[in-house]
mmCIF file of C-alpha atoms in Angstrom:
data_model
loop_
_atom_site.group_PDB
_atom_site.id
_atom_site.type_symbol
_atom_site.label_atom_id
_atom_site.label_comp_id
_atom_site.label_asym_id
_atom_site.label_seq_id
_atom_site.Cartn_x
_atom_site.Cartn_y
_atom_site.Cartn_z
ATOM 1 C CA ALA A 1 91.891 8.535 -13.462
ATOM 2 C CA ILE A 2 95.213 7.488 -12.441
ATOM 3 C CA ARG A 3 98.033 9.802 -11.835
ATOM 4 C CA ARG A 4 101.658 8.860 -10.916
ATOM 5 C CA PHE A 5 103.657 11.007 -8.633
ATOM 6 C CA ARG A 6 107.111 10.655 -7.137
ATOM 7 C CA ARG A 7 106.839 7.499 -4.682
ATOM 8 C CA ARG A 8 103.024 7.344 -4.883
ATOM 9 C CA TRP A 9 100.043 6.948 -7.172
ATOM 10 C CA ALA A 10 96.592 8.689 -6.884
ATOM 11 C CA ILE A 11 93.496 7.032 -8.172
ATOM 12 C CA THR A 12 90.434 9.507 -8.522
ATOM 13 C CA TYR A 13 86.828 8.824 -9.214
ATOM 14 C CA TYR A 14 84.333 11.723 -9.787
ATOM 15 C CA ALA A 15 80.699 11.316 -8.886
ATOM 16 C CA LYS A 16 78.342 13.182 -11.301
ATOM 17 C CA ARG A 17 74.610 13.705 -11.545
ATOM 18 C CA SER A 18 74.601 12.759 -15.217
ATOM 19 C CA TYR A 19 77.003 12.185 -17.941
ATOM 20 C CA GLY A 20 78.580 15.459 -19.026
ATOM 21 C CA SER A 21 77.552 17.296 -15.783
ATOM 22 C CA ASP A 22 79.851 18.900 -13.257
ATOM 23 C CA ALA A 23 81.381 16.635 -10.588
ATOM 24 C CA LEU A 24 79.651 16.662 -7.225
ATOM 25 C CA ALA A 25 82.068 14.721 -5.221
ATOM 26 C CA GLU A 26 85.531 13.177 -5.467
ATOM 27 C CA LEU A 27 86.861 9.647 -4.137
ATOM 28 C CA LYS A 28 90.672 9.691 -4.100
ATOM 29 C CA ILE A 29 92.938 6.756 -3.091
ATOM 30 C CA LEU A 30 96.654 7.544 -2.552
ATOM 31 C CA VAL A 31 98.979 4.576 -2.593
ATOM 32 C CA GLY A 32 102.733 4.802 -1.720
ATOM 33 C CA GLU A 33 104.601 7.327 0.340
ATOM 34 C CA LEU A 34 101.860 9.322 2.421
ATOM 35 C CA TYR A 35 104.449 11.532 4.051
ATOM 36 C CA HIS A 36 108.200 10.696 4.603
ATOM 37 C CA PRO A 37 109.054 8.061 5.643
ATOM 38 C CA VAL A 38 105.514 6.505 6.019
ATOM 39 C CA LEU A 39 104.188 4.273 3.402
ATOM 40 C CA GLY A 40 100.646 3.174 3.079
ATOM 41 C CA ALA A 41 97.243 3.872 1.465
ATOM 42 C CA ARG A 42 94.711 6.707 2.198
ATOM 43 C CA CYS A 43 91.083 7.087 0.969
ATOM 44 C CA GLU A 44 89.676 10.570 0.871
ATOM 45 C CA ILE A 45 85.981 11.763 -0.025
ATOM 46 C CA THR A 46 85.618 15.358 -0.859
ATOM 47 C CA SER A 47 82.313 17.001 -1.683
ATOM 48 C CA PHE A 48 82.215 19.965 -4.058
ATOM 49 C CA ILE A 49 78.723 21.211 -2.995
ATOM 50 C CA PRO A 50 80.197 23.915 -0.705
ATOM 51 C CA ALA A 51 81.750 25.521 -3.835
ATOM 52 C CA LYS A 52 78.334 25.405 -5.585
ATOM 53 C CA LYS A 53 75.871 26.470 -3.170
ATOM 54 C CA ALA A 54 75.669 29.609 -0.844
ATOM 55 C CA PRO A 55 77.371 30.353 1.260
ATOM 56 C CA ILE A 56 80.175 29.664 -1.313
ATOM 57 C CA VAL A 57 83.454 28.381 -0.117
ATOM 58 C CA LYS A 58 86.318 29.648 -2.168
ATOM 59 C CA GLY A 59 89.696 27.976 -2.593
ATOM 60 C CA PRO A 60 90.887 24.336 -2.065
ATOM 61 C CA LEU A 61 88.219 22.086 -0.601
ATOM 62 C CA GLU A 62 89.400 19.622 2.028
ATOM 63 C CA PRO A 63 88.061 15.999 2.380
ATOM 64 C CA PHE A 64 85.301 15.570 4.839
ATOM 65 C CA LEU A 65 85.885 11.790 5.274
ATOM 66 C CA SER A 66 89.178 9.908 5.179
ATOM 67 C CA LYS A 67 90.772 6.741 6.197
ATOM 68 C CA THR A 68 94.395 5.820 6.471
ATOM 69 C CA VAL A 69 96.554 2.626 6.486
ATOM 70 C CA THR A 70 100.124 2.996 7.196
ATOM 71 C CA TYR A 71 103.059 0.620 7.040
ATOM 72 C CA ARG A 72 106.471 1.367 8.581
ATOM 73 C CA ALA A 73 109.839 -0.222 8.277
ATOM 74 C CA GLY A 74 109.890 -3.365 10.481
ATOM 75 C CA GLY A 75 106.500 -4.513 9.499
ATOM 76 C CA ILE A 76 104.462 -2.316 11.645
ATOM 77 C CA LEU A 77 100.974 -1.830 10.331
ATOM 78 C CA LYS A 78 98.329 0.609 11.583
ATOM 79 C CA VAL A 79 94.920 0.968 10.533
ATOM 80 C CA ASN A 80 93.156 4.256 11.456
ATOM 81 C CA PRO A 81 89.558 4.577 11.832
ATOM 82 C CA TRP A 82 87.348 6.728 9.346
ATOM 83 C CA THR A 83 87.909 10.374 10.329
ATOM 84 C CA ILE A 84 85.242 12.996 9.743
ATOM 85 C CA ARG A 85 86.728 16.591 9.394
ATOM 86 C CA LEU A 86 84.931 19.145 11.544
ATOM 87 C CA LEU A 87 83.102 21.777 9.519
ATOM 88 C CA GLU A 88 83.967 24.429 12.077
ATOM 89 C CA THR A 89 87.396 24.869 13.645
ATOM 90 C CA SER A 90 88.159 26.142 17.087
ATOM 91 C CA PRO A 91 90.705 29.193 17.419
ATOM 92 C CA ILE A 92 93.289 28.693 20.252
ATOM 93 C CA ASP A 93 95.836 30.865 21.772
ATOM 94 C CA MET A 94 99.428 29.702 21.204
ATOM 95 C CA SER A 95 102.851 31.148 21.928
ATOM 96 C CA VAL A 96 105.342 30.936 19.037
ATOM 97 C CA ALA A 97 108.847 31.896 20.407
ATOM 98 C CA GLY A 98 111.776 32.035 18.071
ATOM 99 C CA ALA A 99 115.442 31.405 18.833
ATOM 100 C CA GLY A 100 118.593 31.622 16.719
ATOM 101 C CA ARG A 101 118.923 33.685 13.499
ATOM 102 C CA SER A 102 118.743 32.636 9.857
ATOM 103 C CA ASP A 103 118.154 34.709 6.539
ATOM 104 C CA SER A 104 114.601 35.230 5.601
ATOM 105 C CA PHE A 105 113.565 34.168 2.220
ATOM 106 C CA ARG A 106 113.517 37.839 0.987
ATOM 107 C CA VAL A 107 117.304 38.114 1.926
ATOM 108 C CA GLU A 108 117.851 34.785 0.109
ATOM 109 C CA VAL A 109 116.514 35.969 -3.158
ATOM 110 C CA GLY A 110 118.417 39.140 -2.834
ATOM 111 C CA LEU A 111 115.888 41.811 -1.744
ATOM 112 C CA THR A 112 117.418 44.880 -0.052
ATOM 113 C CA GLU A 113 116.212 47.678 2.146
ATOM 114 C CA LYS A 114 115.488 49.577 -1.145
ATOM 115 C CA ALA A 115 112.741 47.048 -1.948
ATOM 116 C CA ALA A 116 111.155 47.657 1.519
ATOM 117 C CA THR A 117 111.351 51.468 1.024
ATOM 118 C CA THR A 118 109.965 51.366 -2.488
ATOM 119 C CA LEU A 119 106.990 49.296 -1.597
ATOM 120 C CA ARG A 120 106.224 51.741 1.372
ATOM 121 C CA LYS A 121 106.155 54.581 -1.123
ATOM 122 C CA HIS A 122 104.209 52.679 -3.579
ATOM 123 C CA THR A 123 101.192 52.592 -1.007
ATOM 124 C CA LYS A 124 100.996 56.440 -1.267
ATOM 125 C CA LYS A 125 100.760 56.701 -5.076
ATOM 126 C CA LYS A 126 97.636 57.732 -6.726
ATOM 127 C CA GLY A 127 95.466 54.730 -7.440
ATOM 128 C CA LYS A 128 97.568 52.373 -5.394
ATOM 129 C CA ASP A 129 96.588 53.924 -2.264
ATOM 130 C CA LYS A 130 93.044 52.637 -2.855
ATOM 131 C CA ASP A 131 94.437 49.035 -3.294
ATOM 132 C CA PHE A 132 96.568 49.442 -0.113
ATOM 133 C CA ALA A 133 93.381 50.573 1.842
ATOM 134 C CA ALA A 134 91.517 47.549 0.569
ATOM 135 C CA SER A 135 94.161 45.147 1.464
ATOM 136 C CA LYS A 136 94.131 46.707 5.013
ATOM 137 C CA LYS A 137 90.567 45.788 5.304
ATOM 138 C CA ARG A 138 91.331 42.222 4.415
ATOM 139 C CA ASN A 139 94.310 42.134 6.976
ATOM 140 C CA GLU A 140 96.698 41.868 4.218
ATOM 141 C CA GLU A 141 98.658 45.284 4.541
ATOM 142 C CA ARG A 142 101.881 43.203 5.357
ATOM 143 C CA ARG A 143 101.998 42.093 1.841
ATOM 144 C CA TRP A 144 102.804 45.918 1.181
ATOM 145 C CA ILE A 145 104.745 46.931 4.385
ATOM 146 C CA TYR A 146 107.577 44.701 5.536
ATOM 147 C CA PRO A 147 107.966 44.117 9.284
ATOM 148 C CA ALA A 148 110.924 45.945 10.859
ATOM 149 C CA ASN A 149 112.858 42.510 11.354
ATOM 150 C CA TRP A 150 111.981 41.254 7.849
ATOM 151 C CA LYS A 151 115.571 40.236 7.193
ATOM 152 C CA GLU A 152 115.712 37.472 9.802
ATOM 153 C CA TRP A 153 113.827 34.150 10.417
ATOM 154 C CA PRO A 154 114.158 31.918 13.477
ATOM 155 C CA ALA A 155 116.337 28.791 13.341
ATOM 156 C CA THR A 156 114.014 27.221 15.816
ATOM 157 C CA MET A 157 110.510 28.006 17.111
ATOM 158 C CA VAL A 158 109.061 26.744 20.366
ATOM 159 C CA LEU A 159 105.238 26.374 20.263
ATOM 160 C CA SER A 160 103.371 26.283 23.682
ATOM 161 C CA SER A 161 99.773 26.835 24.752
ATOM 162 C CA GLU A 162 97.831 27.129 28.050
ATOM 163 C CA ASP A 163 94.739 26.164 26.073
ATOM 164 C CA LEU A 164 95.261 22.360 26.045
ATOM 165 C CA GLU A 165 92.169 20.983 27.737
ATOM 166 C CA GLY A 166 89.413 19.573 25.659
ATOM 167 C CA VAL A 167 90.551 20.800 22.315
ATOM 168 C CA THR A 168 91.278 18.420 19.454
ATOM 169 C CA LEU A 169 92.710 19.036 16.009
ATOM 170 C CA ALA A 170 90.053 19.360 13.253
ATOM 171 C CA SER A 171 91.527 16.832 10.838
ATOM 172 C CA HIS A 172 92.661 14.344 13.359
ATOM 173 C CA ASP A 173 89.874 13.969 16.001
ATOM 174 C CA THR A 174 91.915 11.667 18.187
ATOM 175 C CA THR A 175 94.960 13.992 18.262
ATOM 176 C CA HIS A 176 95.133 16.304 21.278
ATOM 177 C CA ILE A 177 96.096 19.901 20.668
ATOM 178 C CA SER A 178 99.103 19.316 22.892
ATOM 179 C CA ALA A 179 100.667 17.470 19.868
ATOM 180 C CA LEU A 180 101.440 20.753 18.297
ATOM 181 C CA CYS A 181 103.527 21.849 21.156
ATOM 182 C CA GLY A 182 107.291 21.461 21.104
ATOM 183 C CA THR A 183 110.424 22.626 19.294
ATOM 184 C CA TYR A 184 110.490 22.987 15.496
ATOM 185 C CA GLU A 185 113.849 23.303 13.735
ATOM 186 C CA ARG A 186 114.292 24.958 10.316
ATOM 187 C CA ALA A 187 115.288 22.546 7.490
ATOM 188 C CA ARG A 188 118.569 23.469 5.839
ATOM 189 C CA CYS A 189 117.489 22.314 2.210
ATOM 190 C CA LYS A 190 116.895 25.079 -0.366
ATOM 191 C CA HIS A 191 114.471 25.266 -3.360
ATOM 192 C CA THR A 192 112.302 22.448 -2.013
ATOM 193 C CA PHE A 193 109.629 24.185 0.016
ATOM 194 C CA ASN A 194 107.567 27.402 -0.648
ATOM 195 C CA GLN A 195 109.932 30.316 0.384
ATOM 196 C CA ASN A 196 112.364 27.805 1.751
ATOM 197 C CA ALA A 197 110.168 27.802 4.877
ATOM 198 C CA MET A 198 110.109 24.431 6.717
ATOM 199 C CA TRP A 199 110.485 23.818 10.503
ATOM 200 C CA LYS A 200 110.276 20.232 11.448
ATOM 201 C CA LYS A 201 109.169 19.268 14.946
ATOM 202 C CA THR A 202 112.124 17.486 16.822
ATOM 203 C CA GLY A 203 111.900 14.584 19.176
ATOM 204 C CA ALA A 204 109.954 11.333 18.773
ATOM 205 C CA PRO A 205 106.386 11.822 20.352
ATOM 206 C CA PRO A 206 103.645 9.336 19.671
ATOM 207 C CA HIS A 207 102.220 11.654 17.086
ATOM 208 C CA PRO A 208 102.620 11.977 13.375
ATOM 209 C CA HIS A 209 105.758 14.180 12.164
ATOM 210 C CA LEU A 210 104.690 17.728 12.108
ATOM 211 C CA HIS A 211 105.971 20.430 9.803
ATOM 212 C CA LEU A 212 105.478 24.189 10.149
ATOM 213 C CA LEU A 213 105.224 25.487 6.530
ATOM 214 C CA LEU A 214 104.027 28.514 4.596
ATOM 215 C CA GLN A 215 101.125 27.313 2.246
ATOM 216 C CA PRO A 216 101.178 29.375 -0.900
ATOM 217 C CA HIS A 217 98.241 31.258 -2.225
ATOM 218 C CA LYS A 218 97.584 29.641 -5.509
ATOM 219 C CA SER A 219 96.485 32.749 -7.531
ATOM 220 C CA ARG A 220 99.048 34.927 -5.774
ATOM 221 C CA THR A 221 96.143 37.371 -4.932
ATOM 222 C CA GLY A 222 96.469 36.762 -1.261
ATOM 223 C CA PRO A 223 99.161 36.122 1.348
ATOM 224 C CA ASP A 224 100.864 32.786 1.915
ATOM 225 C CA VAL A 225 99.614 31.361 5.397
ATOM 226 C CA GLY A 226 101.503 29.569 7.936
ATOM 227 C CA VAL A 227 100.370 26.047 8.530
ATOM 228 C CA ILE A 228 101.231 22.917 10.681
ATOM 229 C CA SER A 229 100.924 19.764 8.700
ATOM 230 C CA THR A 230 101.748 15.960 9.030
ATOM 231 C CA SER A 231 102.938 16.100 5.539
ATOM 232 C CA PRO A 232 105.824 18.375 4.027
ATOM 233 C CA ASP A 233 103.631 18.843 1.016
ATOM 234 C CA THR A 234 101.505 22.052 1.164
ATOM 235 C CA ASP A 235 99.377 20.832 -1.718
ATOM 236 C CA ASP A 236 98.101 17.988 0.615
ATOM 237 C CA SER A 237 95.486 20.099 2.478
ATOM 238 C CA SER A 238 94.115 16.869 4.146
ATOM 239 C CA CYS A 239 97.242 16.810 6.248
ATOM 240 C CA ILE A 240 96.940 20.301 7.669
ATOM 241 C CA VAL A 241 95.965 20.286 11.262
ATOM 242 C CA ALA A 242 96.349 23.951 12.265
ATOM 243 C CA ARG A 243 96.461 27.304 10.415
ATOM 244 C CA PHE A 244 98.082 30.576 11.596
ATOM 245 C CA SER A 245 96.442 33.934 11.245
ATOM 246 C CA LYS A 246 97.207 35.256 7.637
ATOM 247 C CA LYS A 247 99.004 38.208 9.179
ATOM 248 C CA TRP A 248 101.592 35.941 10.782
ATOM 249 C CA GLN A 249 105.106 35.742 9.394
ATOM 250 C CA PRO A 250 107.986 33.746 10.624
ATOM 251 C CA CYS A 251 109.949 36.826 11.793
ATOM 252 C CA ASP A 252 107.114 37.554 14.297
ATOM 253 C CA ALA A 253 108.447 34.551 16.331
ATOM 254 C CA LEU A 254 111.628 36.697 17.052
ATOM 255 C CA GLU A 255 109.596 39.549 18.518
ATOM 256 C CA GLU A 256 108.737 38.980 22.174
ATOM 257 C CA THR A 257 105.643 41.213 21.993
ATOM 258 C CA LEU A 258 104.230 39.106 19.024
ATOM 259 C CA HIS A 259 104.474 35.680 20.707
#
């Protein structure tokens, strides 16, 4: 199958056990703009077995094997080696400190203090109290209870970590974890990213462009999760190099106790 997107094409081949059976794996070739402003081609191989055999993996599956060829203005061509995604990720401790103030997405869409109060009261209603208790067990209570500073998001965020030795990013095994550290500035554009949430890393380090985003939960049955990606497209899970705790929200960067 060939699909055309804005500034790139996607060619997909599905491997099946027999004609008419479910796909077991996917080979995808992306040609065009991989992430702004980089042009090139990317080959990805994704296995669907984790979604078919126990322990079942739910949600989007990420490629376990990929190779990228990039071309930049000026004729600079880079061929990356085949990359194998690690099956297990390593948690690290990072500080996320915010500076400056900007309106949160809830404020931008017109929510007021009444919305926060109503939701809080909703958790105590008969029937809903059980739903709230279940969400707390999943560490999702912040979908019901707004943080005290929910009206503000940081204009910039500074990421730092003392855990820099011997740790690499799961999807880019040659990229050191120190690549995540630095200053991220909030983009001014609206209605382009989920919740208008995109902070782009400043400077010009010898690493891919990094974006701090909120990846939406497709079925809307769970919280949106903070991620750091080499692509501004949250649908491109192959470019995600780090994930935040699902309890984290951008306003937490403005609370020193939550850094």
